[in-house]
Amino acid sequence: MSTTIIHNIKQLIGIQENTETPIQGQALANLPVLENAWLEMSEGKIKNYGTMATLSSEQLNKCEYVIDANGGMVGPAWCDSHTHLVFARSREEEFVMRLQGKSYEEIAAAGGGILNSAAVLRDTPEDELYESAARRLEEIIRMGTGAVEIKSGYGLTPESEWKMLRVIKRLKSTSPIPIKSTFLGAHAVHPDFKANPDAYVDHVIYDMLPKVVDEGLADYIDVFCDRGFFTPEQTNRILEAGNKVGLKAKIHANELDYSGGIQVGVNNKAISVDHLECTGEDEIAALKRGNTMPTLLPQTAFFLNIEYPPARKIIDAGLPVALASDYNPGSSPSGNMFFTVALACIHMKMLPEEAINAATINGAFAMELEKNFGSITKGKAANLWITEPISSYAFIPYSFGRAPLKHVIINGNTY
Ligand code: NIG
Ligand code: FE
């Protein structure tokens, strides 16, 4: 049986013996760590760990491979529960328009934004979409991501939505890390339905969804429930239709306004409600009523220059929080979870411990992967990162903008 031991680990981060429930409230500030540690992997899984004093030379000699962490930290690979990494091309011209004073919503209302991405994607061959998405997937794995969710939503026609979902399905079959797929036909109203958005909602439910289900193209269903996009009533119809055919919800809510999206998500037992820049007392009360994971995407607030979600209020209310990158060409053109974690600390006042828990085990919960990913737990997948030699884990958010990595381990192998 092939085994690998990582030794000379300064801190082994994110050890959880029991991951039955998400980490919430005050408990988020507790990041269990073992100082001066080793970790053994076998058959792609975490087999054992301990302090260096307990590692015999016999044990080291017996194992097939040895990795010297050389004073680096080892932690569970990031669980990025919200991305749109299948897209046809970047949108830096809109970025420049925003620098010149236009808002994200103005650009979207003028046919840019999601509609811009959709128009290009429709004419992009499936293989080309696959190739570019596979490169982005590789890029995020190299930055320490070990599980990811990917959405459709740049199709907005049945053919193009299915095309995107087939690309995600193909990525699933070739990817070394687990991928969850989300059907986001209701990302924006297709321009042909501009005069009658309810008819577009029908189109999503009756013309797109059945084949998504029949061909097993998605794990979840999503709606952009916000000002200028879909109303809570429209969102409710789509989520109910999804629930009926076994697709649980993970939705975009309250990015641009107090849209009612959080309440609709909780009422439909969504796995997660994501964004939450506009979250007040009513929204927090709604979250307290259910088991929906509040998922925050600070890179989007950073890139669009909007208010950050009130992470402190959410955590201090005793709720859990997950962090994700929102990697997409319009509002977050980066899948660097190290930067996500840094922004969560710098702009949302999350502690390093809270941010790391939120980007690992709680991210795993936000895509129902917590049984096998998101923590250092015996028997879980050996998807890990090994940092450069650094002085403490607080250096991770402190040294913002970088991914201070030496190695990424996926299924027990260096990637
Ligand atoms: O999560 N908010 C909606 N959807 C994406 C942005 C999509 C785009 O601009 O392309 C988001 O931010
Ligand atoms: Fe998004």
mmCIF file of C-alpha atoms and ligand atoms in Angstrom, residues 82 84 91 104 113-114 117 154 187 224 252 255 275 297 300 326 328-331, ligand 1:
data_model
loop_
_atom_site.group_PDB
_atom_site.id
_atom_site.type_symbol
_atom_site.label_atom_id
_atom_site.label_comp_id
_atom_site.label_asym_id
_atom_site.label_seq_id
_atom_site.Cartn_x
_atom_site.Cartn_y
_atom_site.Cartn_z
ATOM 1 C CA HIS A 82 -19.413 29.379 -5.764
ATOM 2 C CA HIS A 84 -18.735 30.595 -12.766
ATOM 3 C CA ARG A 91 -14.744 41.385 -19.953
ATOM 4 C CA TYR A 104 -22.240 47.334 -12.852
ATOM 5 C CA GLY A 113 -22.604 42.109 -18.198
ATOM 6 C CA ILE A 114 -24.132 38.642 -18.161
ATOM 7 C CA SER A 117 -21.000 36.888 -21.805
ATOM 8 C CA TYR A 154 -24.013 32.343 -19.516
ATOM 9 C CA HIS A 187 -28.975 34.345 -14.271
ATOM 10 C CA PHE A 224 -29.982 35.607 -9.441
ATOM 11 C CA HIS A 252 -27.545 34.513 -5.590
ATOM 12 C CA GLU A 255 -26.002 41.533 -3.714
ATOM 13 C CA HIS A 275 -23.441 37.261 -1.784
ATOM 14 C CA LEU A 297 -17.989 36.471 -1.763
ATOM 15 C CA THR A 300 -17.008 40.659 -5.708
ATOM 16 C CA ASP A 326 -17.264 33.805 -7.202
ATOM 17 C CA ASN A 328 -16.396 34.914 -13.064
ATOM 18 C CA PRO A 329 -15.524 37.351 -15.884
ATOM 19 C CA GLY A 330 -17.745 40.225 -14.701
ATOM 20 C CA SER A 331 -17.543 40.707 -10.970
HETATM 21 O O1 NIG B 1 -22.003 36.188 -8.843
HETATM 22 N N1 NIG B 1 -24.334 38.245 -9.404
HETATM 23 C C1 NIG B 1 -24.541 37.549 -10.391
HETATM 24 N N2 NIG B 1 -23.686 36.796 -11.068
HETATM 25 C C2 NIG B 1 -22.271 36.886 -11.018
HETATM 26 C C3 NIG B 1 -21.735 37.915 -11.940
HETATM 27 C C4 NIG B 1 -21.934 37.561 -13.305
HETATM 28 C C5 NIG B 1 -21.274 38.439 -14.292
HETATM 29 O O2 NIG B 1 -21.187 39.672 -14.137
HETATM 30 O O3 NIG B 1 -20.841 37.846 -15.266
HETATM 31 C C6 NIG B 1 -21.839 37.114 -9.612
HETATM 32 O O4 NIG B 1 -21.328 38.172 -9.245
#
